[in-house]
């Protein structure tokens, strides 16, 4: 009997994944050369689908990397020489900052406590900042930044490139890509695919900045923006990519387009509303994030009040529902419930009923 | 009707891959957290299998990256500060050199023409060289370096770390890992898996050198040897890895161990012998590599003498056999025949018969 994975990544597979995988095996897609026309056609199709799903402006390019973690590093190498500014409120936003420090950047930070979001007035990006790093959805704490706040930061700070980590927010987050410069995600969260692929959305302004830094510093080797763009122009990659994930992503994106991104967003919000409403009423649970506007619709974190969180997780597991544990130090007292598109409304309903009966 | 892929990577899938993939889907392996005990157990099992297959000395560690391309970069970042030395005889050995140059290393090179190997007397590694980069099997030209030559280089040059690119030679190449310091491969060649995973075998001496460079330079961020080792000690990875490929690798390695690596080597040599014997007798084809000791058993490159190579490839394709084209500028006049463990003796027999009848 299959379980339902409410884990925040790796996560429940999108319902169509197994079928697409069988099609790819039947067609021997994974034996095809990554320099073949068949691969170029696949990349082109992935590109078209992602452009439609995210409503990308014309000047965006789409690159593939080994992981979103790698994009933290590559974006800093190709787009910055000195000054970066990071909004940090959890483990993943902090990792972007760590990468900047490892690379020797003058990395400024606005840090707020775990479980908190940012108010726009607090954010003061110094002049000369090359890149403003925003984590749209903190997978560790369940805090999101409303896309309207991200858009407002663009108005307030036109100078720095704005980089948006939307690893656990895509494709739900209705980001206006004309108001940021790059964004990225990995496929094992909201797209419900096996892990092993990072997707990097990069606008023309980034490519100009990257071109200006070429030859002046190490910009990322085979995965510099210059090298990725050079290959992208023929729908190729600088290395042998994870063709399996690119194939699955292409087809799942098309499935999502068929369903409609607006429908996916509405369903996501309805499921999230159901869970948060229950958490507020419950005596055993409470929403961890206090500020309603900062509560993530895609990764819901709850305090467990009267039992060890592990007991809750264990009880649900016996009923075929796998919850995420709290991140790091919060493991003992929190649970995380991913509300990705792969989770049916019916499944979330069953989960909430089960939590209610604990 | 399925084709047989004699392409040098992505290549024919190992015969058991589809079955293992179905098992993983049934067990929901791709939804499991990469921080779970289940993943640690998987990594541990992959580690045990690879140790047995390669007969690794105790002090080796095994890391996973996004690709072998990435290992070119990471090995240079973590193991060298200044001087490297590269044996270059094709496109892939040159790429390792390119990475060293991009990273600003003083990269010395011994370069011989495409299609040639190295004689040991030519190799003169200067004192102070930190890393000697050897490509055990040049996928572009079909030239291999016999493992006995690699072992002799260790005797001759005890000082530099010896790094062996065995991307298209593993697991066939019977390298004595006590006589090198690191080696690496990707899984879409000799292991017959979908692309998207690099495997890095690293000895204790490398880890000591890496530790000495930590804090003095950028050693590769999340994929520095220090960071990879830190996670490896708990059978974890610094980022969400390609669990699907790690799962398949684990099981295919176990299948290979059941069959026996000696049997695989003997079969590889028998198949290679059959192809090279045909090429020597043929009036339409000739072995590209003249020096017999340097002819790769795993990637066989042939000149096509009287027709465009594309015509040969097209004719074979109609018979359900997919050959590799010549690499780069050799595309018009060469074919490449991968002789990986996934190719049955019967299939190679059918291929040679078909080539004979052209």
XYZ file of C-alpha atoms in Angstrom:
716
model
C 0.000 0.000 0.000
C 1.543 3.278 -1.133
C 2.011 6.131 1.314
C 1.385 9.798 0.615
C 4.502 11.927 1.136
C 3.767 15.330 2.669
C 7.523 15.862 3.010
C 9.018 19.148 1.784
C 11.418 17.572 -0.689
C 12.125 14.986 -1.864
C 8.367 14.889 -1.943
C 5.345 13.094 -3.318
C 5.903 12.406 -7.017
C 3.565 14.227 -9.391
C 0.848 11.714 -10.332
C 1.929 11.452 -13.978
C 5.635 10.765 -13.284
C 5.538 6.957 -13.380
C 3.749 6.992 -16.735
C 6.200 9.470 -18.281
C 9.126 7.425 -16.979
C 7.742 4.312 -18.666
C 7.311 6.227 -21.929
C 10.930 7.402 -21.752
C 12.157 3.861 -21.117
C 10.071 2.539 -24.017
C 11.484 5.234 -26.304
C 15.056 4.683 -24.992
C 15.348 8.391 -24.246
C 18.106 7.836 -21.669
C 20.415 6.261 -24.240
C 20.150 9.199 -26.661
C 23.137 11.486 -26.987
C 22.871 14.834 -25.222
C 24.327 16.286 -28.459
C 21.556 14.798 -30.625
C 18.688 16.646 -32.284
C 16.346 14.632 -30.070
C 17.901 16.205 -26.962
C 17.821 19.706 -28.468
C 14.146 19.216 -29.244
C 13.531 18.112 -25.665
C 15.354 21.115 -24.179
C 13.445 23.432 -26.542
C 10.171 21.889 -25.416
C 11.147 22.220 -21.732
C 12.035 25.837 -22.429
C 8.694 26.586 -24.090
C 6.757 24.931 -21.276
C 8.605 26.728 -18.487
C 8.252 30.069 -20.293
C 4.507 29.576 -20.458
C 4.184 28.316 -16.877
C 6.144 31.230 -15.378
C 5.024 33.783 -17.970
C 8.676 34.663 -18.542
C 9.651 37.858 -20.361
C 11.261 37.280 -23.750
C 14.817 38.040 -22.576
C 14.965 35.193 -20.042
C 17.172 32.148 -20.638
C 16.692 28.806 -18.870
C 19.717 26.782 -17.754
C 20.047 23.391 -16.076
C 22.485 22.618 -13.246
C 23.082 19.718 -10.863
C 21.071 21.287 -8.039
C 19.681 24.538 -6.701
C 22.582 24.502 -4.228
C 24.912 24.827 -7.175
C 22.947 27.895 -8.388
C 23.660 29.682 -5.105
C 27.338 29.323 -5.952
C 27.188 29.933 -9.713
C 24.999 33.035 -9.443
C 27.476 34.623 -7.047
C 30.459 33.660 -9.211
C 28.984 34.973 -12.463
C 27.101 38.009 -11.184
C 29.083 39.514 -8.329
C 32.596 40.685 -7.658
C 32.209 42.355 -4.283
C 28.993 43.300 -2.545
C 25.938 41.167 -1.909
C 22.965 41.603 0.405
C 20.993 38.722 1.862
C 17.642 38.479 3.569
C 18.127 35.619 6.016
C 15.388 34.008 8.096
C 16.181 30.330 8.059
C 18.609 27.632 7.086
C 18.342 27.932 3.319
C 18.549 31.709 3.046
C 21.585 31.401 5.327
C 23.191 28.928 2.936
C 23.050 31.481 0.110
C 24.856 33.849 2.487
C 27.390 31.128 3.372
C 28.226 30.692 -0.306
C 28.859 34.442 -0.630
C 31.201 34.345 2.363
C 33.034 31.254 1.071
C 33.575 33.151 -2.180
C 35.024 36.071 -0.270
C 32.246 38.519 -1.077
C 31.464 41.441 1.190
C 28.141 39.870 2.138
C 25.776 42.088 4.104
C 22.824 40.529 5.834
C 19.483 41.435 7.313
C 18.661 38.581 9.638
C 15.389 38.040 11.496
C 14.537 35.186 13.868
C 13.502 31.726 12.670
C 9.791 31.813 11.905
C 9.700 35.515 11.082
C 9.417 37.278 7.752
C 10.583 40.724 6.682
C 8.768 44.008 6.734
C 9.696 46.146 3.755
C 10.790 49.117 5.891
C 13.530 47.043 7.526
C 15.193 46.275 4.218
C 17.889 48.845 3.486
C 20.145 47.694 0.685
C 23.360 49.749 0.620
C 24.431 51.509 -2.582
C 26.892 49.500 -4.636
C 25.235 46.194 -3.813
C 25.479 43.940 -6.852
C 23.015 41.250 -5.866
C 20.072 41.159 -3.482
C 19.343 37.563 -2.465
C 15.762 36.797 -1.515
C 14.392 33.446 -0.417
C 10.800 33.499 -1.536
C 9.919 30.459 0.552
C 12.018 29.302 3.517
C 11.670 25.520 3.471
C 13.093 25.263 6.993
C 10.652 27.579 8.784
C 7.597 27.752 6.526
C 7.909 31.511 6.084
C 7.250 32.978 2.657
C 7.760 36.449 1.288
C 4.618 37.562 -0.552
C 5.459 38.162 -4.210
C 4.027 41.667 -3.890
C 6.791 42.416 -1.372
C 9.415 41.145 -3.803
C 7.961 43.392 -6.505
C 8.023 46.328 -4.087
C 11.710 45.713 -3.354
C 12.403 46.107 -7.075
C 10.738 49.568 -6.986
C 12.674 50.516 -3.883
C 16.047 49.139 -5.065
C 16.442 49.355 -8.825
C 20.222 48.983 -8.740
C 21.134 45.477 -7.502
C 20.280 42.344 -9.417
C 17.458 40.600 -7.596
C 17.927 36.852 -7.203
C 14.967 34.820 -5.965
C 15.371 31.374 -4.423
C 11.968 29.847 -5.137
C 13.061 26.270 -4.486
C 9.982 25.312 -2.501
C 7.686 28.022 -3.858
C 7.688 27.215 -7.581
C 5.469 26.946 -9.515
C 2.865 28.250 -7.049
C 4.456 31.656 -6.416
C 3.051 34.112 -8.981
C 6.276 36.040 -9.335
C 6.368 38.838 -11.919
C 9.663 38.010 -13.581
C 9.932 41.479 -15.091
C 10.498 42.683 -11.521
C 13.383 40.375 -10.668
C 16.523 39.376 -12.555
C 16.907 35.692 -11.865
C 15.197 32.899 -9.984
C 15.823 29.209 -9.450
C 14.391 26.022 -8.089
C 15.038 22.304 -7.889
C 12.616 19.741 -9.228
C 12.042 17.500 -6.178
C 9.714 20.000 -4.464
C 6.774 21.660 -6.226
C 7.283 19.767 -9.470
C 7.169 16.376 -7.751
C 10.120 14.842 -9.588
C 13.076 12.699 -8.485
C 15.904 14.940 -7.173
C 18.955 15.769 -9.258
C 18.281 18.893 -11.327
C 18.458 22.634 -10.697
C 16.644 25.073 -12.994
C 17.970 28.608 -13.368
C 15.931 31.405 -14.943
C 18.193 34.303 -15.977
C 17.326 37.609 -17.654
C 19.271 39.739 -20.122
C 20.478 42.130 -17.448
C 22.187 39.240 -15.633
C 23.862 38.164 -18.864
C 25.197 41.695 -19.372
C 26.606 41.815 -15.857
C 28.108 38.348 -16.324
C 29.697 39.382 -19.621
C 31.285 42.355 -17.874
C 32.891 40.066 -15.274
C 34.202 37.474 -17.759
C 37.977 37.466 -17.826
C 38.200 39.507 -14.624
C 37.510 36.700 -12.155
C 36.556 33.034 -11.961
C 32.928 33.075 -13.073
C 32.093 29.384 -12.584
C 34.002 27.405 -15.216
C 31.747 25.139 -17.253
C 28.778 26.549 -15.368
C 29.467 30.250 -15.756
C 26.533 32.163 -17.220
C 28.657 32.773 -20.336
C 29.259 29.051 -20.836
C 25.668 28.069 -20.057
C 24.319 30.764 -22.406
C 26.697 29.745 -25.175
C 25.290 26.213 -25.069
C 21.715 27.316 -24.420
C 21.616 29.131 -27.737
C 21.618 25.694 -29.397
C 19.540 24.094 -26.619
C 22.582 22.243 -25.352
C 24.356 22.054 -22.000
C 28.071 22.308 -21.111
C 28.030 18.822 -19.534
C 25.958 15.667 -19.840
C 22.834 16.710 -17.960
C 20.203 14.771 -16.074
C 18.196 13.992 -19.219
C 15.779 11.849 -17.227
C 14.747 14.777 -15.044
C 14.641 17.172 -18.002
C 12.327 14.732 -19.756
C 10.073 14.386 -16.716
C 10.091 18.139 -16.063
C 9.070 18.837 -19.658
C 6.116 16.522 -19.430
C 5.002 17.495 -15.934
C 5.140 21.186 -16.877
C 2.915 20.401 -19.864
C 0.536 18.494 -17.573
C 0.437 21.527 -15.276
C -0.261 23.827 -18.226
C -3.098 21.551 -19.293
C -4.530 21.720 -15.805
C -3.870 25.454 -15.680
C -1.484 27.268 -13.351
C -4.375 29.323 -11.956
C -6.204 26.152 -10.988
C -3.032 24.841 -9.335
C -2.689 28.100 -7.400
C -6.312 28.044 -6.286
C -6.073 24.436 -5.177
C -2.840 25.164 -3.314
C -4.495 28.054 -1.473
C -7.587 26.032 -0.655
C -5.513 23.170 0.772
C -3.310 25.598 2.719
C -6.371 27.372 4.122
C -7.759 24.066 5.307
C -4.547 23.131 7.116
C -3.938 26.537 8.713
C -7.554 26.745 9.841
C -7.219 23.367 11.517
C -3.895 24.325 13.146
C -5.457 27.458 14.631
C -8.397 25.554 16.070
C -6.381 22.608 17.331
C -5.211 22.224 20.901
C -2.424 19.817 19.912
C -0.991 21.961 17.108
C -0.372 25.633 16.391
C 0.874 27.403 13.270
C 4.545 28.217 13.835
C 4.492 31.387 11.734
C 2.522 34.085 13.555
C 2.211 36.694 10.832
C -0.485 35.450 8.481
C 0.911 37.185 5.418
C 4.179 35.315 5.927
C 2.663 31.846 6.254
C 3.816 29.735 3.358
C 1.042 28.080 1.340
C 3.496 25.422 0.087
C 5.448 24.418 3.217
C 3.349 24.537 6.371
C 5.173 24.329 9.691
C 3.320 23.502 12.887
C 4.361 23.435 16.526
C 3.326 20.240 18.279
C 2.193 21.285 21.742
C 1.643 18.268 23.922
C 3.533 15.362 22.408
C 6.953 14.816 20.909
C 6.701 15.639 17.191
C 8.241 12.239 16.461
C 5.197 10.547 17.990
C 2.846 12.434 15.674
C 5.003 11.545 12.683
C 5.094 7.904 13.724
C 1.319 7.675 14.227
C 0.601 9.230 10.836
C 3.129 7.005 9.137
C 1.166 3.975 10.270
C -1.809 5.456 8.451
C 0.203 5.837 5.247
C 0.953 9.545 5.561
C 4.574 10.694 5.747
C 5.101 14.126 7.313
C 8.306 16.141 7.336
C 10.052 16.619 10.661
C 10.966 20.077 11.900
C 14.211 21.386 10.465
C 17.427 21.083 12.466
C 16.938 22.159 16.085
C 13.153 22.201 15.613
C 13.016 18.486 14.936
C 11.672 17.621 18.380
C 8.760 20.025 18.438
C 7.658 20.769 14.899
C 6.244 19.022 11.875
C 6.359 20.218 8.282
C 3.550 19.560 5.813
C 4.361 20.133 2.172
C 1.404 21.318 0.156
C 2.775 20.844 -3.339
C 0.684 20.356 -6.499
C 1.234 16.573 -6.324
C -0.945 16.416 -3.194
C -4.614 15.964 -4.070
C -7.260 17.902 -2.143
C -8.691 14.567 -1.034
C -5.320 13.534 0.425
C -4.966 16.780 2.369
C -8.475 16.290 3.641
C -7.589 12.817 4.897
C -4.459 14.186 6.570
C -6.327 16.938 8.388
C -8.943 14.439 9.578
C -6.210 12.172 10.893
C -4.435 15.052 12.680
C -7.744 16.082 14.222
C -8.196 12.626 15.706
C -4.826 12.471 17.443
C 11.224 -2.643 -31.646
C 14.023 -1.492 -29.357
C 17.398 -0.469 -30.748
C 20.788 -1.354 -29.301
C 22.830 1.749 -28.435
C 26.555 1.345 -29.155
C 26.979 5.059 -28.359
C 29.751 6.103 -25.967
C 27.453 7.807 -23.479
C 24.653 8.270 -22.883
C 24.697 4.610 -23.786
C 22.754 1.377 -23.750
C 21.105 0.965 -20.348
C 22.358 -1.945 -18.273
C 19.815 -4.758 -18.748
C 18.568 -4.659 -15.163
C 17.904 -0.891 -15.026
C 14.221 -0.916 -15.954
C 13.465 -3.522 -13.293
C 15.335 -1.615 -10.571
C 13.556 1.582 -11.570
C 10.190 -0.124 -11.166
C 11.217 -1.438 -7.744
C 12.218 2.075 -6.672
C 8.908 3.515 -7.861
C 6.994 0.774 -6.045
C 8.946 1.462 -2.858
C 8.589 5.260 -3.295
C 12.342 5.663 -2.944
C 12.339 9.003 -4.775
C 10.057 10.597 -2.206
C 12.267 9.633 0.747
C 14.243 12.383 2.424
C 17.954 12.515 1.607
C 18.435 13.031 5.366
C 16.571 9.835 6.267
C 18.036 6.585 7.563
C 16.782 4.958 4.364
C 19.034 7.224 2.283
C 22.016 6.676 4.594
C 21.530 2.938 4.237
C 21.410 3.309 0.460
C 24.616 5.389 0.346
C 26.320 2.874 2.643
C 25.283 0.049 0.348
C 26.508 1.949 -2.745
C 29.784 2.536 -0.915
C 30.222 -1.137 -0.044
C 29.455 -2.234 -3.593
C 31.813 0.245 -5.232
C 34.592 -0.645 -2.768
C 34.251 -4.288 -3.708
C 33.974 -3.640 -7.449
C 37.073 -1.420 -7.572
C 38.932 -3.234 -4.788
C 39.449 0.121 -3.084
C 42.008 0.516 -0.304
C 40.507 1.205 3.104
C 41.383 4.901 3.127
C 39.274 5.784 0.072
C 36.082 7.821 0.381
C 33.337 7.904 -2.250
C 31.532 11.150 -3.039
C 28.677 11.988 -5.411
C 28.553 15.108 -7.601
C 26.352 16.362 -10.427
C 28.688 15.130 -13.163
C 32.237 14.063 -13.923
C 32.704 17.509 -15.487
C 32.156 18.970 -12.046
C 34.883 16.704 -10.631
C 37.425 18.196 -13.028
C 36.679 21.526 -11.386
C 36.315 20.392 -7.767
C 39.481 18.278 -7.770
C 41.516 21.264 -8.935
C 39.879 23.591 -6.412
C 40.373 21.302 -3.428
C 43.723 19.739 -4.294
C 45.824 22.362 -6.052
C 46.961 25.901 -5.458
C 49.457 26.379 -8.263
C 50.974 23.704 -10.453
C 49.236 20.963 -12.387
C 50.389 18.689 -15.188
C 48.088 17.231 -17.816
C 48.448 14.436 -20.326
C 46.305 15.623 -23.236
C 45.408 13.550 -26.281
C 41.818 14.396 -27.032
C 38.855 16.552 -26.203
C 38.177 15.302 -22.704
C 41.745 15.348 -21.398
C 41.887 18.878 -22.803
C 38.802 19.853 -20.827
C 40.538 18.930 -17.566
C 43.361 21.240 -18.681
C 40.842 23.971 -19.567
C 39.439 23.833 -16.050
C 42.935 24.268 -14.602
C 43.502 27.321 -16.801
C 40.116 28.808 -15.947
C 41.069 28.454 -12.288
C 44.318 30.281 -12.926
C 46.592 27.336 -12.239
C 50.046 27.106 -13.790
C 48.920 24.173 -15.928
C 51.690 22.354 -17.766
C 50.764 20.006 -20.549
C 52.189 17.140 -22.554
C 50.077 17.018 -25.673
C 50.194 14.355 -28.381
C 48.095 14.219 -31.562
C 44.496 12.983 -31.620
C 44.555 9.203 -31.859
C 47.916 8.813 -30.118
C 48.753 7.637 -26.632
C 51.745 8.408 -24.441
C 55.037 6.599 -24.099
C 56.256 6.663 -20.532
C 59.630 8.196 -21.447
C 57.929 11.321 -22.804
C 56.239 12.080 -19.511
C 58.405 14.434 -17.456
C 56.466 15.901 -14.581
C 58.276 18.943 -13.143
C 59.094 19.099 -9.439
C 56.512 20.992 -7.402
C 53.610 19.672 -9.471
C 50.638 19.187 -7.186
C 48.417 17.112 -9.436
C 49.080 14.892 -12.437
C 45.914 14.539 -14.518
C 45.599 11.356 -16.526
C 42.708 10.400 -18.774
C 42.647 6.635 -18.646
C 40.287 6.408 -21.616
C 39.850 9.230 -24.139
C 36.207 8.969 -25.178
C 36.805 11.254 -28.155
C 39.614 9.308 -29.848
C 39.354 5.771 -28.473
C 42.846 5.884 -26.992
C 43.403 4.315 -23.607
C 46.362 4.375 -21.289
C 47.091 0.842 -20.077
C 46.687 0.682 -16.299
C 50.232 -0.715 -16.057
C 51.474 2.602 -17.495
C 49.492 4.527 -14.888
C 51.026 2.383 -12.152
C 54.490 2.996 -13.627
C 53.904 6.760 -13.515
C 53.290 6.440 -9.790
C 56.708 4.770 -9.384
C 58.329 7.432 -11.517
C 56.565 10.416 -9.919
C 55.768 9.803 -6.266
C 55.260 13.490 -5.476
C 52.161 14.772 -7.288
C 48.684 13.515 -6.544
C 47.612 11.312 -9.441
C 44.071 11.956 -10.663
C 42.567 9.479 -13.109
C 39.633 10.342 -15.344
C 38.145 6.902 -15.962
C 34.811 8.210 -17.229
C 34.539 5.783 -20.125
C 36.897 3.128 -18.734
C 35.162 2.189 -15.477
C 34.499 -0.440 -14.317
C 36.521 -2.337 -16.954
C 39.885 -0.718 -16.226
C 41.662 -2.782 -13.559
C 43.272 0.193 -11.890
C 45.297 -0.462 -8.732
C 43.910 2.290 -6.553
C 46.864 2.075 -4.170
C 48.921 3.530 -7.023
C 46.787 6.594 -7.687
C 45.185 9.149 -5.393
C 41.795 9.782 -6.911
C 39.657 8.692 -9.823
C 36.221 9.516 -11.132
C 33.562 8.558 -13.608
C 29.994 9.323 -14.594
C 27.291 6.704 -14.650
C 25.964 6.996 -18.226
C 28.912 5.136 -19.755
C 30.191 1.792 -18.451
C 27.504 1.500 -15.791
C 24.686 1.913 -18.306
C 22.583 4.316 -16.230
C 20.674 7.509 -17.059
C 23.026 10.529 -16.962
C 23.160 12.916 -14.025
C 25.660 11.637 -11.456
C 29.422 11.891 -11.019
C 31.261 9.480 -8.713
C 34.509 10.581 -7.075
C 36.899 8.128 -5.408
C 39.315 9.972 -3.105
C 42.113 8.622 -0.918
C 43.433 9.811 2.433
C 46.374 11.627 0.892
C 43.977 13.812 -1.104
C 42.030 14.600 2.045
C 45.239 15.674 3.800
C 46.191 17.957 0.929
C 42.652 19.354 0.833
C 42.729 20.010 4.576
C 45.967 21.934 4.141
C 44.373 24.212 1.535
C 41.155 24.891 3.515
C 40.973 28.514 4.548
C 43.750 29.519 2.162
C 41.718 29.559 -1.052
C 38.277 28.779 -2.440
C 38.197 24.986 -2.330
C 34.809 24.388 -3.969
C 32.135 25.582 -1.551
C 29.513 22.939 -0.819
C 31.517 20.533 -2.979
C 34.940 21.006 -1.469
C 36.549 17.754 -0.361
C 36.222 18.970 3.238
C 32.476 19.497 2.876
C 31.894 16.256 0.977
C 33.942 14.298 3.522
C 32.138 15.886 6.446
C 28.816 14.636 5.061
C 30.228 11.323 3.824
C 31.121 10.327 7.357
C 27.373 9.971 7.996
C 26.644 8.712 4.474
C 25.063 12.024 3.590
C 25.657 14.630 0.872
C 25.961 18.434 1.066
C 23.020 18.887 -1.325
C 19.986 16.882 -2.401
C 21.621 14.337 -4.672
C 20.355 12.338 -7.613
C 18.885 9.601 -5.414
C 17.451 7.845 -8.453
C 20.887 7.353 -9.988
C 22.438 6.422 -6.636
C 19.734 3.780 -6.233
C 20.292 2.397 -9.735
C 24.076 2.511 -9.350
C 23.879 0.569 -6.091
C 21.836 -2.176 -7.672
C 23.741 -2.358 -10.962
C 27.044 -2.557 -9.075
C 25.619 -5.453 -7.079
C 24.498 -7.111 -10.321
C 28.017 -6.676 -11.680
C 29.498 -8.175 -8.526
C 27.172 -11.145 -8.863
C 28.311 -11.625 -12.422
C 31.917 -11.029 -11.391
C 34.156 -8.171 -12.461
C 36.644 -10.645 -13.953
C 33.916 -12.077 -16.173
C 32.932 -8.557 -17.239
C 36.560 -7.786 -18.089
C 36.970 -10.994 -20.072
C 33.772 -10.388 -21.995
C 34.803 -6.804 -22.701
C 38.141 -7.982 -24.077
C 36.550 -10.711 -26.168
C 34.062 -8.277 -27.702
C 36.809 -5.707 -28.317
C 39.020 -8.323 -29.928
C 36.219 -9.305 -32.269
C 35.622 -5.696 -33.358
C 39.296 -4.756 -33.806
C 39.977 -7.986 -35.737
C 37.128 -7.131 -38.083
C 38.315 -3.536 -38.497
C 41.806 -4.722 -39.453
C 40.477 -7.146 -42.036
C 37.860 -4.791 -43.479
C 38.384 -2.750 -46.613
C 35.677 -0.264 -45.601
C 36.926 0.355 -42.046
C 40.239 0.691 -40.250
C 41.097 1.037 -36.576
C 41.839 4.725 -35.944
C 44.352 4.060 -33.170
C 47.512 2.562 -34.663
C 49.346 1.506 -31.512
C 47.665 -1.700 -30.364
C 48.478 -1.182 -26.675
C 46.639 2.147 -26.810
C 43.447 0.860 -28.413
C 40.611 1.265 -25.975
C 38.633 -1.897 -25.261
C 35.632 0.186 -24.171
C 35.373 2.909 -26.841
C 36.409 1.696 -30.280
C 36.988 4.338 -32.950
C 37.107 3.374 -36.618
C 37.954 5.342 -39.750
C 35.366 4.850 -42.481
C 37.332 4.644 -45.719
C 35.029 4.744 -48.685
C 31.729 6.224 -47.587
C 30.659 9.158 -45.448
C 30.482 7.932 -41.836
C 26.950 9.314 -41.652
C 25.858 6.812 -44.297
C 27.174 3.898 -42.247
C 25.447 5.231 -39.145
C 22.203 5.665 -41.040
C 22.283 2.163 -42.550
C 22.938 0.562 -39.177
C 20.231 2.613 -37.523
C 17.683 1.073 -39.903
C 18.795 -2.301 -38.558
C 18.224 -1.193 -34.960
C 21.855 -0.481 -34.082
C 22.835 3.034 -33.018
C 26.541 3.875 -33.431
C 28.328 6.931 -32.117
C 29.566 9.460 -34.646
C 33.177 10.591 -34.663
C 33.928 13.309 -32.140
C 34.003 16.946 -33.260
C 36.004 17.379 -36.468
C 36.105 13.598 -36.976
C 32.344 13.393 -37.366
C 32.484 12.989 -41.153
C 34.954 10.156 -41.313
C 34.793 8.161 -38.096
C 32.379 6.042 -36.114
C 32.599 5.199 -32.420
C 31.464 1.865 -31.018
C 31.031 1.702 -27.262
C 31.778 -1.717 -25.838
C 30.357 -1.299 -22.369
C 29.161 -4.124 -20.096
C 25.534 -3.463 -21.122
C 26.297 -4.747 -24.634
C 25.804 -8.513 -24.881
C 28.312 -10.609 -26.850
C 25.448 -11.633 -29.139
C 24.678 -7.963 -29.876
C 28.285 -7.182 -30.739
C 28.315 -10.225 -32.951
C 25.251 -8.964 -34.811
C 26.857 -5.541 -35.198
C 30.081 -6.935 -36.654
C 28.109 -9.101 -39.089
C 26.119 -6.052 -40.198
C 29.278 -3.965 -40.648
C 30.828 -6.785 -42.664
C 27.899 -6.760 -45.074
C 28.035 -3.037 -45.864
